[in-house]
Amino acid sequence: MDIKVLGPGCTRCKNLEKIVYDAVAELGVNATITKVSDVVEIMKYGVMATPALVVNENVEIKGRVPSKDEVKEVLAKY
């Protein structure tokens, strides 16, 4: 599973990154987690509001910090 956290490095983006790491650990899934902070790269996903969560190149959540349970539900789809 390829997971990307999109965001320039704001507090909300860092919070999402921590939630993603925690969710992956709790689920025990094999995942590569990448933080993408380059604005040009972020815009390639059509994301105008950060933070955003991308799983296997699909934008799943954008513009807000979801709960860990919501992230786990998203990851469980993959």
mmCIF file of C-alpha atoms in Angstrom:
data_model
loop_
_atom_site.group_PDB
_atom_site.id
_atom_site.type_symbol
_atom_site.label_atom_id
_atom_site.label_comp_id
_atom_site.label_asym_id
_atom_site.label_seq_id
_atom_site.Cartn_x
_atom_site.Cartn_y
_atom_site.Cartn_z
ATOM 1 C CA MET A 1 0.000 0.000 0.000
ATOM 2 C CA ASP A 2 1.328 3.439 -0.946
ATOM 3 C CA ILE A 3 0.139 6.252 1.334
ATOM 4 C CA LYS A 4 0.901 9.929 0.858
ATOM 5 C CA VAL A 5 0.170 12.758 3.252
ATOM 6 C CA LEU A 6 -0.094 15.985 1.287
ATOM 7 C CA GLY A 7 0.552 19.304 3.018
ATOM 8 C CA PRO A 8 3.069 22.108 3.380
ATOM 9 C CA GLY A 9 4.055 21.177 6.930
ATOM 10 C CA CYS A 10 1.430 22.953 9.003
ATOM 11 C CA THR A 11 0.268 21.614 12.353
ATOM 12 C CA ARG A 12 -2.807 19.991 10.797
ATOM 13 C CA CYS A 13 -0.635 18.210 8.236
ATOM 14 C CA LYS A 14 1.669 16.907 10.955
ATOM 15 C CA ASN A 15 -1.354 15.720 12.927
ATOM 16 C CA LEU A 16 -2.633 13.770 9.913
ATOM 17 C CA GLU A 17 0.794 12.227 9.381
ATOM 18 C CA LYS A 18 0.882 10.996 13.001
ATOM 19 C CA ILE A 19 -2.664 9.617 12.716
ATOM 20 C CA VAL A 20 -1.704 7.736 9.542
ATOM 21 C CA TYR A 21 1.379 6.187 11.173
ATOM 22 C CA ASP A 22 -0.698 5.158 14.201
ATOM 23 C CA ALA A 23 -3.490 3.691 12.038
ATOM 24 C CA VAL A 24 -1.034 1.693 9.911
ATOM 25 C CA ALA A 25 0.651 0.327 13.036
ATOM 26 C CA GLU A 26 -2.668 -0.677 14.612
ATOM 27 C CA LEU A 27 -3.888 -2.371 11.432
ATOM 28 C CA GLY A 28 -0.563 -4.097 10.881
ATOM 29 C CA VAL A 29 -0.643 -3.379 7.155
ATOM 30 C CA ASN A 30 2.414 -3.200 4.933
ATOM 31 C CA ALA A 31 2.551 0.403 3.755
ATOM 32 C CA THR A 32 4.975 3.001 2.501
ATOM 33 C CA ILE A 33 4.125 6.414 3.937
ATOM 34 C CA THR A 34 5.433 9.509 2.193
ATOM 35 C CA LYS A 35 5.043 13.161 3.191
ATOM 36 C CA VAL A 36 4.559 15.410 0.156
ATOM 37 C CA SER A 37 5.091 19.101 0.858
ATOM 38 C CA ASP A 38 5.885 20.437 -2.605
ATOM 39 C CA VAL A 39 2.961 22.629 -3.713
ATOM 40 C CA VAL A 40 3.342 21.654 -7.378
ATOM 41 C CA GLU A 41 3.177 17.943 -6.476
ATOM 42 C CA ILE A 42 0.152 18.554 -4.245
ATOM 43 C CA MET A 43 -1.660 20.381 -7.046
ATOM 44 C CA LYS A 44 -1.095 17.414 -9.399
ATOM 45 C CA TYR A 45 -3.637 15.572 -7.232
ATOM 46 C CA GLY A 46 -6.176 18.379 -7.657
ATOM 47 C CA VAL A 47 -5.968 19.185 -3.970
ATOM 48 C CA MET A 48 -6.559 22.838 -3.109
ATOM 49 C CA ALA A 49 -7.055 22.389 0.651
ATOM 50 C CA THR A 50 -4.637 20.517 2.858
ATOM 51 C CA PRO A 51 -4.008 18.255 4.572
ATOM 52 C CA ALA A 52 -4.926 15.434 2.231
ATOM 53 C CA LEU A 53 -4.598 11.667 2.358
ATOM 54 C CA VAL A 54 -3.767 9.744 -0.826
ATOM 55 C CA VAL A 55 -3.868 5.943 -0.876
ATOM 56 C CA ASN A 56 -2.556 4.096 -3.939
ATOM 57 C CA GLU A 57 -2.817 7.358 -5.921
ATOM 58 C CA ASN A 58 -6.488 7.932 -4.932
ATOM 59 C CA VAL A 59 -7.311 11.099 -2.994
ATOM 60 C CA GLU A 60 -9.391 9.802 -0.084
ATOM 61 C CA ILE A 61 -9.573 12.763 2.315
ATOM 62 C CA LYS A 62 -8.763 16.425 1.753
ATOM 63 C CA GLY A 63 -9.036 19.707 3.569
ATOM 64 C CA ARG A 64 -9.422 18.314 7.094
ATOM 65 C CA VAL A 65 -7.867 16.125 9.748
ATOM 66 C CA PRO A 66 -9.879 12.902 10.065
ATOM 67 C CA SER A 67 -10.071 10.725 13.149
ATOM 68 C CA LYS A 68 -7.804 7.693 13.408
ATOM 69 C CA ASP A 69 -10.861 5.448 13.092
ATOM 70 C CA GLU A 70 -11.815 7.137 9.812
ATOM 71 C CA VAL A 71 -8.283 6.666 8.466
ATOM 72 C CA LYS A 72 -8.422 2.995 9.466
ATOM 73 C CA GLU A 73 -11.732 2.611 7.595
ATOM 74 C CA VAL A 74 -10.175 4.158 4.477
ATOM 75 C CA LEU A 75 -7.099 1.937 4.677
ATOM 76 C CA ALA A 76 -9.229 -1.165 5.213
ATOM 77 C CA LYS A 77 -10.692 -0.652 1.710
ATOM 78 C CA TYR A 78 -7.287 -1.449 0.272
#
